[in-house]
mmCIF file with all atom_site columns, C-alpha atoms in Angstrom:
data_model
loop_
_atom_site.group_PDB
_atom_site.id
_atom_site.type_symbol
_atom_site.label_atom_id
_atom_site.label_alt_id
_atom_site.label_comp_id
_atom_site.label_asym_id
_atom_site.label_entity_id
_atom_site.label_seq_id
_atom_site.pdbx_PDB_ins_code
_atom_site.Cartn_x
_atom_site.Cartn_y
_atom_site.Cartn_z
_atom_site.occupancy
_atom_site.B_iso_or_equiv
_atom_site.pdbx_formal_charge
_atom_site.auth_seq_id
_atom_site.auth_comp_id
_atom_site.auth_asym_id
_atom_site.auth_atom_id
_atom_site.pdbx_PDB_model_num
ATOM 1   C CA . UNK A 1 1   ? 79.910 55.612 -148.839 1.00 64.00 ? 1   UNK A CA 1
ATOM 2   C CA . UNK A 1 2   ? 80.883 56.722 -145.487 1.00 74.00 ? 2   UNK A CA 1
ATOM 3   C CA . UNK A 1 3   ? 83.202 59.470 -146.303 1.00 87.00 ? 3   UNK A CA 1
ATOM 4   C CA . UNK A 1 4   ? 79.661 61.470 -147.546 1.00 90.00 ? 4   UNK A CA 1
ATOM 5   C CA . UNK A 1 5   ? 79.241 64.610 -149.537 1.00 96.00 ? 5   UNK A CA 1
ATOM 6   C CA . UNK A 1 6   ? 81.018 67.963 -148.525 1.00 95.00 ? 6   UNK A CA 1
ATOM 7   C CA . UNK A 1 7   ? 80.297 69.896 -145.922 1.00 93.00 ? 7   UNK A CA 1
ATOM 8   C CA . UNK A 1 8   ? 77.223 71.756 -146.417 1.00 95.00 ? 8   UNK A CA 1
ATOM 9   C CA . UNK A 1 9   ? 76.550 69.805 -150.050 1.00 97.00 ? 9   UNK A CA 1
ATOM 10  C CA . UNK A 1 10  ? 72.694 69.393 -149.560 1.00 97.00 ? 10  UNK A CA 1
ATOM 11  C CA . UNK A 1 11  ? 70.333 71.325 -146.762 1.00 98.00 ? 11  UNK A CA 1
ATOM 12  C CA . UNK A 1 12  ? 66.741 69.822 -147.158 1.00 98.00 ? 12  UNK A CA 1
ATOM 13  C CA . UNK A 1 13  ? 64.135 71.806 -145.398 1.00 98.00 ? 13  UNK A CA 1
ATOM 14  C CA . UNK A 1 14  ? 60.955 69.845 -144.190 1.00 98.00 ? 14  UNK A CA 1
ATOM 15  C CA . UNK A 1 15  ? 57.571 70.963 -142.564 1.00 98.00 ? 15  UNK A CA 1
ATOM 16  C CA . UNK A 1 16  ? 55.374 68.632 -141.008 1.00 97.00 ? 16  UNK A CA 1
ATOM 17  C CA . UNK A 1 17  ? 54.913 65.502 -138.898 1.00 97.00 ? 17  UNK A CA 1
ATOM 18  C CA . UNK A 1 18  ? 57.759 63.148 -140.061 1.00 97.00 ? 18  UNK A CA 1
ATOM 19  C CA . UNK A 1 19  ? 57.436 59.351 -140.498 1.00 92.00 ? 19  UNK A CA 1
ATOM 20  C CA . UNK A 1 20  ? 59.136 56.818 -138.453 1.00 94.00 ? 20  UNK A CA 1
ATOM 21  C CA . UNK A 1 21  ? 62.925 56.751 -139.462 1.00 96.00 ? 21  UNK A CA 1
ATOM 22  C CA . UNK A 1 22  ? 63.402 60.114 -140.545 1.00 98.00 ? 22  UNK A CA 1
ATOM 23  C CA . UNK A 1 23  ? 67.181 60.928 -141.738 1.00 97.00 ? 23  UNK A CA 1
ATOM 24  C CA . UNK A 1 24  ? 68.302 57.306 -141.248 1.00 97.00 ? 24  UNK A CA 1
ATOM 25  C CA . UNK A 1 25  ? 71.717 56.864 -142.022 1.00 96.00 ? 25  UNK A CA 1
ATOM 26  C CA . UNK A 1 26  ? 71.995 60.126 -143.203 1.00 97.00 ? 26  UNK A CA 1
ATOM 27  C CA . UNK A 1 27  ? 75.600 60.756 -144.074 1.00 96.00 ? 27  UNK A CA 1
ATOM 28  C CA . UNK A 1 28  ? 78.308 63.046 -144.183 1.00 97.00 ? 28  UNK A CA 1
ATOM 29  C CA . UNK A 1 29  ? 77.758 66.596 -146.228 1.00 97.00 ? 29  UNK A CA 1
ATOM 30  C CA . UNK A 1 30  ? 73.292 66.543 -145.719 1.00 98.00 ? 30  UNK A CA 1
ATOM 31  C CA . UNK A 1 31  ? 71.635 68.465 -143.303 1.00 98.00 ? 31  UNK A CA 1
ATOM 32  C CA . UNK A 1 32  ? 67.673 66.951 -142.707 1.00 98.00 ? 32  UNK A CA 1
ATOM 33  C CA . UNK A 1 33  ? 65.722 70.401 -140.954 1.00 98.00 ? 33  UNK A CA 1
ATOM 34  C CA . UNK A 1 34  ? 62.214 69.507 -140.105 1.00 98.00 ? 34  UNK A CA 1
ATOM 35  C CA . UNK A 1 35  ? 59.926 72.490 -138.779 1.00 98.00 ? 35  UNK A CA 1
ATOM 36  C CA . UNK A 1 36  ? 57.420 69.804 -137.092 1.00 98.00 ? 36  UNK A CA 1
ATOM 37  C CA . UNK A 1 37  ? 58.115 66.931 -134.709 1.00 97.00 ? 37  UNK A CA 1
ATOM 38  C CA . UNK A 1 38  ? 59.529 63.944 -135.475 1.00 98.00 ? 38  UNK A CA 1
ATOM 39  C CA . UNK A 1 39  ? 58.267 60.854 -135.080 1.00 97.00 ? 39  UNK A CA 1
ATOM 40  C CA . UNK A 1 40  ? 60.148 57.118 -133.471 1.00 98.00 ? 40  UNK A CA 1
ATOM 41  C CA . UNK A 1 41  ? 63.623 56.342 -134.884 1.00 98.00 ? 41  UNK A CA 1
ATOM 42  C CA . UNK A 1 42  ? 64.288 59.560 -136.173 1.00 98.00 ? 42  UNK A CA 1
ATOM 43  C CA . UNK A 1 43  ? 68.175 59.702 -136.764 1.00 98.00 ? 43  UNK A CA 1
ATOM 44  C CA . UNK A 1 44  ? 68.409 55.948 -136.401 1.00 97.00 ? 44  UNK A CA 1
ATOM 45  C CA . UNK A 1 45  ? 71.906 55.057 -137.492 1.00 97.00 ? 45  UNK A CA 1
ATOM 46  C CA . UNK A 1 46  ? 72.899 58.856 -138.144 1.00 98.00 ? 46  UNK A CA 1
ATOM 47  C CA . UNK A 1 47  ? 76.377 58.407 -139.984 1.00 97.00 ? 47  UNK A CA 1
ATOM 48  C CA . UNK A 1 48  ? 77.813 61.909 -140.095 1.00 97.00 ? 48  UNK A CA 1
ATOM 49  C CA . UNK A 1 49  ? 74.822 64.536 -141.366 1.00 98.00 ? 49  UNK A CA 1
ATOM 50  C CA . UNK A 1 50  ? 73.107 66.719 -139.318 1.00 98.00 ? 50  UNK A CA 1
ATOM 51  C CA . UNK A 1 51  ? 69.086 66.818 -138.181 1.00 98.00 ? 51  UNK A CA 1
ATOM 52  C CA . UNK A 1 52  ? 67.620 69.599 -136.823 1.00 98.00 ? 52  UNK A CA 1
ATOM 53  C CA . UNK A 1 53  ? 64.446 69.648 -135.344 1.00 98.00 ? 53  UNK A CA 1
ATOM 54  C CA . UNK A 1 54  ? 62.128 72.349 -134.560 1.00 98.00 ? 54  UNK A CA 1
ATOM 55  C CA . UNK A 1 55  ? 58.327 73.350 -133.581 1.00 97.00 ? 55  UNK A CA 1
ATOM 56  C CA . UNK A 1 56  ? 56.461 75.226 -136.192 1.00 96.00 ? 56  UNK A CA 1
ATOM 57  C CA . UNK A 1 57  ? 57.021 79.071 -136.505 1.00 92.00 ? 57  UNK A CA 1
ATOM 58  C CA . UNK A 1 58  ? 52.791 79.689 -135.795 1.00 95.00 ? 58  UNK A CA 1
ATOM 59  C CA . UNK A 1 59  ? 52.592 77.440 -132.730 1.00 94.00 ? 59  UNK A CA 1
ATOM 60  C CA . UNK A 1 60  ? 51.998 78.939 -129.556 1.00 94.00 ? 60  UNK A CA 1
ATOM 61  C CA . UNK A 1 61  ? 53.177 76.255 -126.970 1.00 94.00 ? 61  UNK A CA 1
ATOM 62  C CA . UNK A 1 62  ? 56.748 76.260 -125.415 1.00 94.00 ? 62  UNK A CA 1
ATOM 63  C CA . UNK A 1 63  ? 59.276 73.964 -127.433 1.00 93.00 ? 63  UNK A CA 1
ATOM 64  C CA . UNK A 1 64  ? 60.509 72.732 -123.840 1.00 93.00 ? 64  UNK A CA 1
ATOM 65  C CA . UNK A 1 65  ? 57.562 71.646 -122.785 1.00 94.00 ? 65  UNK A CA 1
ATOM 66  C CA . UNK A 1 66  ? 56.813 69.722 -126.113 1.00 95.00 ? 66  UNK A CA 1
ATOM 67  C CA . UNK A 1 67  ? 58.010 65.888 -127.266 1.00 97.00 ? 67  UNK A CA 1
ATOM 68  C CA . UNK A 1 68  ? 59.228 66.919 -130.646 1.00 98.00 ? 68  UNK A CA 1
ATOM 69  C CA . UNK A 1 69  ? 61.050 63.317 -131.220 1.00 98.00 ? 69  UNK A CA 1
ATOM 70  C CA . UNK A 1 70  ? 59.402 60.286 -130.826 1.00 98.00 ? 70  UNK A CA 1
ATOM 71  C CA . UNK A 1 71  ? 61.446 57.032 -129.156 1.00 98.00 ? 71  UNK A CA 1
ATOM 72  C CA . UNK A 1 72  ? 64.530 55.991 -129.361 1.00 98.00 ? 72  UNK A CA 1
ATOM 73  C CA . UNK A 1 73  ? 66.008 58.843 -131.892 1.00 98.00 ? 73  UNK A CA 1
ATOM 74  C CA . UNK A 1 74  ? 69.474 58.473 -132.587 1.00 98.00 ? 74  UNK A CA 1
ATOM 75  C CA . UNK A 1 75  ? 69.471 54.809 -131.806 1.00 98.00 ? 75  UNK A CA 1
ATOM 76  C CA . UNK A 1 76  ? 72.737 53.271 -132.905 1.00 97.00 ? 76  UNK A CA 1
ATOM 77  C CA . UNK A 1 77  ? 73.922 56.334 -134.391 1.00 98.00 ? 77  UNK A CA 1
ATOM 78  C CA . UNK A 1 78  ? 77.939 56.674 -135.098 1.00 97.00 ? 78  UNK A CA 1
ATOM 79  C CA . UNK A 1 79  ? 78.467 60.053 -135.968 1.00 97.00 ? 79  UNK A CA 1
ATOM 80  C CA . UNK A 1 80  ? 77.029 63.322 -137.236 1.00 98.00 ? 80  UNK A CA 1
ATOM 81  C CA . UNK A 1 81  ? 75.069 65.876 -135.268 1.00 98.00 ? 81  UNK A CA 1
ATOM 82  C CA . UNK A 1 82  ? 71.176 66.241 -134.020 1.00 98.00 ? 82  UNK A CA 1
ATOM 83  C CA . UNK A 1 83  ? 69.862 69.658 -132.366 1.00 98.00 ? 83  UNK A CA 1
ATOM 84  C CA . UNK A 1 84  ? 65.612 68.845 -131.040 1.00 98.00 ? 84  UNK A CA 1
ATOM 85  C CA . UNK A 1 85  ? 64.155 71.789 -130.244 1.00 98.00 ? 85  UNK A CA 1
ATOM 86  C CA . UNK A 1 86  ? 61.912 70.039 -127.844 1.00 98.00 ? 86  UNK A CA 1
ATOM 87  C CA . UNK A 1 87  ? 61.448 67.617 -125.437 1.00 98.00 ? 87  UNK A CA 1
ATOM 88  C CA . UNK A 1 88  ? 63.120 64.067 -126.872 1.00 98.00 ? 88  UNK A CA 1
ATOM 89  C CA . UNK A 1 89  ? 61.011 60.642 -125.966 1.00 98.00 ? 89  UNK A CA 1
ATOM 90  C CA . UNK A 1 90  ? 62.213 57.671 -124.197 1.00 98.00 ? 90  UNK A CA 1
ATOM 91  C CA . UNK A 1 91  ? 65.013 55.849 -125.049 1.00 98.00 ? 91  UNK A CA 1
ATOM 92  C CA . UNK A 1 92  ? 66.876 59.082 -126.389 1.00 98.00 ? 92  UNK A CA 1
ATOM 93  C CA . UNK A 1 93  ? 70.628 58.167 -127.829 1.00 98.00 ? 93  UNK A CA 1
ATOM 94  C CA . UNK A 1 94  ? 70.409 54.622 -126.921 1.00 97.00 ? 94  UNK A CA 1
ATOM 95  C CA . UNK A 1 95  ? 73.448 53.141 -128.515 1.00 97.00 ? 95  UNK A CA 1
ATOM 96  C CA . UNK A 1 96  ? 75.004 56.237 -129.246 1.00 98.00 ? 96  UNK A CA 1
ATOM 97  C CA . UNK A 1 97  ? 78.388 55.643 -130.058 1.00 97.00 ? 97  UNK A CA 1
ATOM 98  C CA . UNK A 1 98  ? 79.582 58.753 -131.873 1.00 98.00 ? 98  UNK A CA 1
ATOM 99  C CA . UNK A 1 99  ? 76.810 61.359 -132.789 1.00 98.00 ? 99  UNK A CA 1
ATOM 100 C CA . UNK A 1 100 ? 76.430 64.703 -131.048 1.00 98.00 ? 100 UNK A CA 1
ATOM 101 C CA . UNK A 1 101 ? 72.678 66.063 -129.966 1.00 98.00 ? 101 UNK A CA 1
ATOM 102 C CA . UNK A 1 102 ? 71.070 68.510 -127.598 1.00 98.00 ? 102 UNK A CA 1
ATOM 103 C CA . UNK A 1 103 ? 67.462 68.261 -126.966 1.00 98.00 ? 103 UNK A CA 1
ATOM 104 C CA . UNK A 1 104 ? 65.409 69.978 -123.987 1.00 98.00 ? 104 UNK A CA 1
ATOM 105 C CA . UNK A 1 105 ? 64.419 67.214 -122.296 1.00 97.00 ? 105 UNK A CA 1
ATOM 106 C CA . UNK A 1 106 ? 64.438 63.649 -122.442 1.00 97.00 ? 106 UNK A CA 1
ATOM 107 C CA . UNK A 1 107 ? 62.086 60.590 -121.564 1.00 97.00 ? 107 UNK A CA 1
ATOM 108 C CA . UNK A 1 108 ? 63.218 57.451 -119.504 1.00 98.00 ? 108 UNK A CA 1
ATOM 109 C CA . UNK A 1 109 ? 66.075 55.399 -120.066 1.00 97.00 ? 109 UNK A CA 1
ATOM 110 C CA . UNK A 1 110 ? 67.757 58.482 -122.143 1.00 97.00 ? 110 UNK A CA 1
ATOM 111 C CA . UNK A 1 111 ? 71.710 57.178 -123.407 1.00 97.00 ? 111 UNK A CA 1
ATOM 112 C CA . UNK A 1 112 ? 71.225 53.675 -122.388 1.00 97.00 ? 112 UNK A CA 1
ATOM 113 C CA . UNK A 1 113 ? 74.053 51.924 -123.724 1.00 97.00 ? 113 UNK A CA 1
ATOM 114 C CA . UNK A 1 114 ? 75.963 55.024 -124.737 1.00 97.00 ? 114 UNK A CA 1
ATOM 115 C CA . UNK A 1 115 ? 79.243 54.319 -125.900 1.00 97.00 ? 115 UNK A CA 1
ATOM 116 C CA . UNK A 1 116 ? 80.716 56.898 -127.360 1.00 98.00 ? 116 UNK A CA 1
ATOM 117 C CA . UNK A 1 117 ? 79.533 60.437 -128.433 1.00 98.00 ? 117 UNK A CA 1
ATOM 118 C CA . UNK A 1 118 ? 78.377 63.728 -126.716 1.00 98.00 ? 118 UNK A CA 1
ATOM 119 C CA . UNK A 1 119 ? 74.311 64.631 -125.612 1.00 98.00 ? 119 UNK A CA 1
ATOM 120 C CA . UNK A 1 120 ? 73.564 67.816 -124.054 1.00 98.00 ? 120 UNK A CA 1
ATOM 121 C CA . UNK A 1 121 ? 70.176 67.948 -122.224 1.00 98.00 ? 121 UNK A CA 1
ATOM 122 C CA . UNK A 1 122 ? 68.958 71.237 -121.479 1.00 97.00 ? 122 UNK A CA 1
ATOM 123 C CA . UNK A 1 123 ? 65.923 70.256 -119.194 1.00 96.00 ? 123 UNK A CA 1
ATOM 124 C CA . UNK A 1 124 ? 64.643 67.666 -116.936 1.00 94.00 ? 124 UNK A CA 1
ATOM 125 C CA . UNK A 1 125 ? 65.595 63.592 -117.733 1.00 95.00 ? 125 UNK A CA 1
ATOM 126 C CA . UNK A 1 126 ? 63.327 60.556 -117.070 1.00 96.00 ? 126 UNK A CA 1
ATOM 127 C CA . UNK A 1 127 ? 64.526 57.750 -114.916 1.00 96.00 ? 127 UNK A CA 1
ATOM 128 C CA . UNK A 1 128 ? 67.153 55.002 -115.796 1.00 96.00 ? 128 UNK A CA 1
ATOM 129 C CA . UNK A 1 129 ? 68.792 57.922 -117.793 1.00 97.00 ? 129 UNK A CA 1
ATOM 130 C CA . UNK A 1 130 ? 72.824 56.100 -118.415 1.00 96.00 ? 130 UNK A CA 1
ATOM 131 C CA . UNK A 1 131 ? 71.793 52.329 -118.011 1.00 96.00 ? 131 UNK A CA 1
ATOM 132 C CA . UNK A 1 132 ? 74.718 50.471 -118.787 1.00 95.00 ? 132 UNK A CA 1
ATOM 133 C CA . UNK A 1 133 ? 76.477 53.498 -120.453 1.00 96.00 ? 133 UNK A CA 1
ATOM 134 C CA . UNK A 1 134 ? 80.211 53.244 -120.927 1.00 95.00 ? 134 UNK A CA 1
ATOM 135 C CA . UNK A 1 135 ? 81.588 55.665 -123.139 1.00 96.00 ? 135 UNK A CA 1
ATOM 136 C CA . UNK A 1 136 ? 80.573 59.300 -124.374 1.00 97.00 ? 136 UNK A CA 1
ATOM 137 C CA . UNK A 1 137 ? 79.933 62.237 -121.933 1.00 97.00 ? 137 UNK A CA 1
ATOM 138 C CA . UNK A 1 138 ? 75.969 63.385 -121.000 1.00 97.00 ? 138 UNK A CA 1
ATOM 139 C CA . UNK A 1 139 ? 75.382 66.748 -119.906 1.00 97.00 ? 139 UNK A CA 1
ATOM 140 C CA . UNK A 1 140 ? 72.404 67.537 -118.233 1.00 96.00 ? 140 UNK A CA 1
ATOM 141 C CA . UNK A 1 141 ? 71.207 70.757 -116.951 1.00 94.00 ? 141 UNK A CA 1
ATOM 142 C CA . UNK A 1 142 ? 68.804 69.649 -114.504 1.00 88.00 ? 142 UNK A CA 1
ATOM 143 C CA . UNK A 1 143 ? 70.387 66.359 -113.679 1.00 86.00 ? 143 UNK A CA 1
ATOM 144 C CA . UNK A 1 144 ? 68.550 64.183 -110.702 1.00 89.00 ? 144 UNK A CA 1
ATOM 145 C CA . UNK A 1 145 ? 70.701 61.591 -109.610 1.00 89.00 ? 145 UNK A CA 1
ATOM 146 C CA . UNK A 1 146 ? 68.010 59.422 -108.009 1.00 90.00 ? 146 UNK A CA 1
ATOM 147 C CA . UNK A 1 147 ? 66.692 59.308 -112.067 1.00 93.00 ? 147 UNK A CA 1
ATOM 148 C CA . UNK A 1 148 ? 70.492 58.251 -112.964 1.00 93.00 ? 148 UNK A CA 1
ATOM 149 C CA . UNK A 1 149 ? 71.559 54.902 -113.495 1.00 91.00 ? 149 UNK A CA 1
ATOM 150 C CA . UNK A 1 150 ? 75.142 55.877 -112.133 1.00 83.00 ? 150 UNK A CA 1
ATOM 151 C CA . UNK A 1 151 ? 76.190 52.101 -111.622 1.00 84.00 ? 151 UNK A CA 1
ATOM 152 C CA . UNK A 1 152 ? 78.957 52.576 -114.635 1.00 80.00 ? 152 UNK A CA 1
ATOM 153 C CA . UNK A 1 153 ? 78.921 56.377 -114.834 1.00 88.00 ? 153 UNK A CA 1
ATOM 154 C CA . UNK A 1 154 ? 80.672 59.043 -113.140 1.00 87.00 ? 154 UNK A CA 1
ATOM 155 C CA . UNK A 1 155 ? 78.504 62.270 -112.214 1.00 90.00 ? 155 UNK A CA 1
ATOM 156 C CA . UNK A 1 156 ? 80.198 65.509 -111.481 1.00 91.00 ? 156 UNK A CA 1
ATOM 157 C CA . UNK A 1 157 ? 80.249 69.327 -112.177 1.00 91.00 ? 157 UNK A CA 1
ATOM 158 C CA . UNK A 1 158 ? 81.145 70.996 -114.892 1.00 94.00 ? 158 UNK A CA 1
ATOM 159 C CA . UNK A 1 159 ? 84.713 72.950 -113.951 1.00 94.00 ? 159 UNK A CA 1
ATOM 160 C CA . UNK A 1 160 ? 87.364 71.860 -116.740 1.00 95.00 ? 160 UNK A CA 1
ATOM 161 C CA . UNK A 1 161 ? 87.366 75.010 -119.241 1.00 97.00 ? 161 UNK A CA 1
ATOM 162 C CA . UNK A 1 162 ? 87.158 72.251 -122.336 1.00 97.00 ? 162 UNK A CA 1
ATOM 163 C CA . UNK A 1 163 ? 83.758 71.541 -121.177 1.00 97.00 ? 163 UNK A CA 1
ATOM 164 C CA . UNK A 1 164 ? 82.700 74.998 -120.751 1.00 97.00 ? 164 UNK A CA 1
ATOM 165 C CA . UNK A 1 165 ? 83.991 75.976 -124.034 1.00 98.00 ? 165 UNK A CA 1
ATOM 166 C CA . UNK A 1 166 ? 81.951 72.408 -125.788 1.00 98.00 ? 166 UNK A CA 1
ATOM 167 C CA . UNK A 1 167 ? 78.979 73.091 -123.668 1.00 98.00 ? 167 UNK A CA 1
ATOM 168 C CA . UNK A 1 168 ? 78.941 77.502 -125.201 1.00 98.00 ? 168 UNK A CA 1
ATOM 169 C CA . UNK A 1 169 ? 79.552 76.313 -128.756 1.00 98.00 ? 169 UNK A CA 1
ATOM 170 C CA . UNK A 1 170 ? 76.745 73.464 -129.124 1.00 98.00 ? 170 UNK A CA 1
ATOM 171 C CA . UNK A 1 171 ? 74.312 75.771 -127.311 1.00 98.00 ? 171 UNK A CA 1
ATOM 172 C CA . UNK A 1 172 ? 74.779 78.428 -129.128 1.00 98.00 ? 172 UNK A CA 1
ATOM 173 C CA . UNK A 1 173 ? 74.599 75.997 -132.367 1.00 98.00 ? 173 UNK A CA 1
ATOM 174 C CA . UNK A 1 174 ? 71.367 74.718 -131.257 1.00 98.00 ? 174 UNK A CA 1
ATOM 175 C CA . UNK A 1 175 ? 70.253 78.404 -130.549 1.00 98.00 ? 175 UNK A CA 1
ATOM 176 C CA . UNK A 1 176 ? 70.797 79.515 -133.761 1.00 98.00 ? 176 UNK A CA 1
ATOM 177 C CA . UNK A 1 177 ? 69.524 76.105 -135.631 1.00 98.00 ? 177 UNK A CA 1
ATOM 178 C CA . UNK A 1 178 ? 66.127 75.785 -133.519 1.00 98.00 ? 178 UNK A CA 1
ATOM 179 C CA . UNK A 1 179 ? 65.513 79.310 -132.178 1.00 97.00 ? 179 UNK A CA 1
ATOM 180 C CA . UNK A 1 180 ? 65.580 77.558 -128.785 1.00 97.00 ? 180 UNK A CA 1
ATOM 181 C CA . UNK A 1 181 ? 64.424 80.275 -125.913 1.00 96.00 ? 181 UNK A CA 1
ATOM 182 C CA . UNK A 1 182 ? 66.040 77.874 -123.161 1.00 97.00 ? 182 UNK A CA 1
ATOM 183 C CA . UNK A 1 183 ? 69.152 77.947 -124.915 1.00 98.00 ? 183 UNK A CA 1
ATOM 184 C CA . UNK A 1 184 ? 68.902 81.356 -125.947 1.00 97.00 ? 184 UNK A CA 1
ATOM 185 C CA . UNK A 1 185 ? 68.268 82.178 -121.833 1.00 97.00 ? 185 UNK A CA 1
ATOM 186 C CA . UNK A 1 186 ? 71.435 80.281 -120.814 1.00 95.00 ? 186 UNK A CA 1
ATOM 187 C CA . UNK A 1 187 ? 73.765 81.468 -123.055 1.00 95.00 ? 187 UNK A CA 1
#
């Protein structure tokens, strides 16, 4: 049911190319960690676990200049947590309204319909990124607002301490979970 397993119950490690819909739905108490990429959907409907996502130990290119997750990950999902070592595709977060994720880059149209929920994007963002968004906070590190949809958004700098303090913690989570070097270089 929705209340899940435990924290920390079951940690499933994965290597490879995922399928479409990898760790939908997954709930409360699992962790899904893929050394890989992902492919579309990935985290579709994500209802409390936690993906991480990560390129393999042997490969040679930079994770931030990688897609690592296919389109639309993390549509719909309500709660739960997603770190992408990597670039995500388009339509990142789309109907987010709960789930936390930091990726290092994100295609077009990036938390379209965002309602609630918290995405941290440590690189560049395609265009259209916060179409019809209204709810949830989007960080993102090299933010261009001619790219932003900021009809129903409000952009401004980070200053309020809270922020700060969210902003250190999930980068330093996705540090440690993805042995991200951009994260590891702004921390």
């Amino acid at each position: 049911g929705a209340k899940g397993l435990p924290e920390g119950s079951l940690h499933i490690n994965f290597i490879g190319s995922s399928g479409q819909s990898f760790g939908n739905f997954l709930a409360p108490g699992i962790t899904f960690e893929l050394e890989g990429d992902a492919n579309d959907y990935i985290g579709k409907g994500l209802s409390g676990g936690t993906i991480v996502v990560y390129k393999p130990k042997e490969a040679s290119y930079n994770s931030e200049s990688a897609i690592i997750a296919g389109n639309a990950a993390l549509y719909g999902a309500t709660d739960g947590k997603a770190f992408f070592g990597g670039i995500a595709a388009e339509r990142f977060a789309v109907r987010n309204s709960g789930a936390t994720a930091v990726c290092e880059g994100v295609g077009d149209h990036g938390c379209e319909y965002m309602t609630r929920g918290t995405v941290i994007v440590l690189g560049q963002m395609g265009q259209n990124f916060a179409a019809g968004m209204s709810g949830g906070v989007a960080y993102v590190l090299d933010l261009e607002e001619k790219l932003c949809n900021a009809s129903g958004v409000h952009l401004e700098k980070i200053e309020e301490e809270e922020d700060k303090t969210l902003l250190k913690n999930l980068i330093s989570e996705h540090a440690q979970l993805t042995g991200s070097k951009v994260a590891n270089d702004l921390l």
